[in-house]
CSV table of C-alpha atoms in Angstrom, one decimal:
chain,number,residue,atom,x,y,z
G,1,UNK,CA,26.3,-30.7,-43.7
G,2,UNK,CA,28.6,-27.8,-45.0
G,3,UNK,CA,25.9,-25.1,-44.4
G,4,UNK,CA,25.5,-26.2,-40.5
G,5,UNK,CA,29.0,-25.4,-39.8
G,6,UNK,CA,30.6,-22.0,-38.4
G,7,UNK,CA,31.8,-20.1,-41.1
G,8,UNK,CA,34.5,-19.0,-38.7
G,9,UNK,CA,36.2,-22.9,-37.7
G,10,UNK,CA,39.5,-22.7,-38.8
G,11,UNK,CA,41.4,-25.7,-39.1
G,12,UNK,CA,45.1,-26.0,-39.5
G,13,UNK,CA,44.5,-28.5,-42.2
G,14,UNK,CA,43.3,-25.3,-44.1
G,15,UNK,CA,46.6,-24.0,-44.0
G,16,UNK,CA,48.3,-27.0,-45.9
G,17,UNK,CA,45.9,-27.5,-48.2
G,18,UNK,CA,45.3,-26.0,-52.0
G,19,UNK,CA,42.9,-25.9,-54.7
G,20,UNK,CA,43.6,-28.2,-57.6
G,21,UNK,CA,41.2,-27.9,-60.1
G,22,UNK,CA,38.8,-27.0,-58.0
G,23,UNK,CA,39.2,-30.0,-55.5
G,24,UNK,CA,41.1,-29.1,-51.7
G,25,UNK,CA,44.4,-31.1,-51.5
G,26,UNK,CA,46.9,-30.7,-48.7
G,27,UNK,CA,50.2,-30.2,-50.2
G,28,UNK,CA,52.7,-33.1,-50.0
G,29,UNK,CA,54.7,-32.7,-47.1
G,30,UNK,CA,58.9,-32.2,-47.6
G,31,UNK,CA,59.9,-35.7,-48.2
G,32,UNK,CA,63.6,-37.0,-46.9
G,33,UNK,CA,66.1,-38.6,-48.9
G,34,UNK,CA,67.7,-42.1,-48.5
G,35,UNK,CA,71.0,-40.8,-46.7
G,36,UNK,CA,68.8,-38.1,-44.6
G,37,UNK,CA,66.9,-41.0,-43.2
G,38,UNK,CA,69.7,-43.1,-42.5
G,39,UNK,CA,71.5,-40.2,-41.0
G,40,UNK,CA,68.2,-39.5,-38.1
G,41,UNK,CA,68.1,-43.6,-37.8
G,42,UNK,CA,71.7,-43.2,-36.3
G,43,UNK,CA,71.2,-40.1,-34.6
G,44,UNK,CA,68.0,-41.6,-32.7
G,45,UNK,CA,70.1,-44.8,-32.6
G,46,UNK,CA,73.2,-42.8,-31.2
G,47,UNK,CA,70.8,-40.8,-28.7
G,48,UNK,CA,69.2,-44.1,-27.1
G,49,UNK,CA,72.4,-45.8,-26.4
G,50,UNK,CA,73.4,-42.8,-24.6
G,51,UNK,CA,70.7,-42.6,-22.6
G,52,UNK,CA,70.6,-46.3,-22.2
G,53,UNK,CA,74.3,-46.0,-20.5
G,54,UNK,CA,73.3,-43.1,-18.7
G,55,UNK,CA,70.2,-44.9,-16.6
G,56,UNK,CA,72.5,-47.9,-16.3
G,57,UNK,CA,74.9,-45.6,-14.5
G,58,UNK,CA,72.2,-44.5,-12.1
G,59,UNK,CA,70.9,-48.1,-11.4
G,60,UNK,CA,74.6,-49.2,-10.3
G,61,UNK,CA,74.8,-45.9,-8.1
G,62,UNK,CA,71.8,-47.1,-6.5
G,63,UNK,CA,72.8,-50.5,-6.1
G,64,UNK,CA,75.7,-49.3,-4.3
G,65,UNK,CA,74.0,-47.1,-2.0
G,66,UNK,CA,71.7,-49.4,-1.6
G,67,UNK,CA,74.2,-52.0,-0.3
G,68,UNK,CA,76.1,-49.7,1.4
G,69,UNK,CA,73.4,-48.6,3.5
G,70,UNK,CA,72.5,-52.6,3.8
G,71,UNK,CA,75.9,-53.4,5.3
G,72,UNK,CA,75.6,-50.3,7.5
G,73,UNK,CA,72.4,-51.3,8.9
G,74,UNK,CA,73.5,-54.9,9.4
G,75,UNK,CA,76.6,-53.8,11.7
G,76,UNK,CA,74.6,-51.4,13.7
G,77,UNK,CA,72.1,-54.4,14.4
G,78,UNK,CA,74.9,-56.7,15.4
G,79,UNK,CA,76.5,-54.2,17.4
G,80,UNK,CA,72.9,-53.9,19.3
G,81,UNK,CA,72.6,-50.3,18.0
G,82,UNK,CA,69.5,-51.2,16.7
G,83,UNK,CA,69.9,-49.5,13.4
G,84,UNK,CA,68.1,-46.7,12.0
G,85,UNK,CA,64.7,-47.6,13.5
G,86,UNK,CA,65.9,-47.5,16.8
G,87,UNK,CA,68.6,-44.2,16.9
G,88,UNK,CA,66.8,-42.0,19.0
């Protein structure tokens, strides 16, 4: 199988890996500490909340345009305006 392929593939698993007594292993990746880890689980933790708070604050901004274009809509079709639809 090893004599059908190009001789000129590359791979980037070629660049992490090494001969070990004549045997290709990839070299172990940096590894994290305990506090490291615990320190990106509250940063990601952190992150969501804030974005979490930041789509809520959209939705309510919506919600109040959307009722505020509601009301709007319902006085001008009381009024016999006929409300957006029917502004020409």
């Amino acid at each position: 199988q090893a004599a059908t392929r190009n001789p000129d593939e590359f791979y980037f698993g070629m660049v992490n890996a090494r001969l070990r007594d004549g045997v290709h292993r990839s070299v172990d990746k940096k590894r994290f500490s305990e506090a490291q880890l615990e320190l990106m689980k509250t940063q990601d933790a952190a992150y969501i909340n804030s974005k979490l708070q930041s789509e809520r604050h959209k939705l309510e901004r919506l919600r109040a345009s959307a009722y505020l274009r509601g009301t709007a809509l319902e006085r001008d079709t009381a009024a016999g305006g006929g409300g957006a639809a029917g502004a020409s």
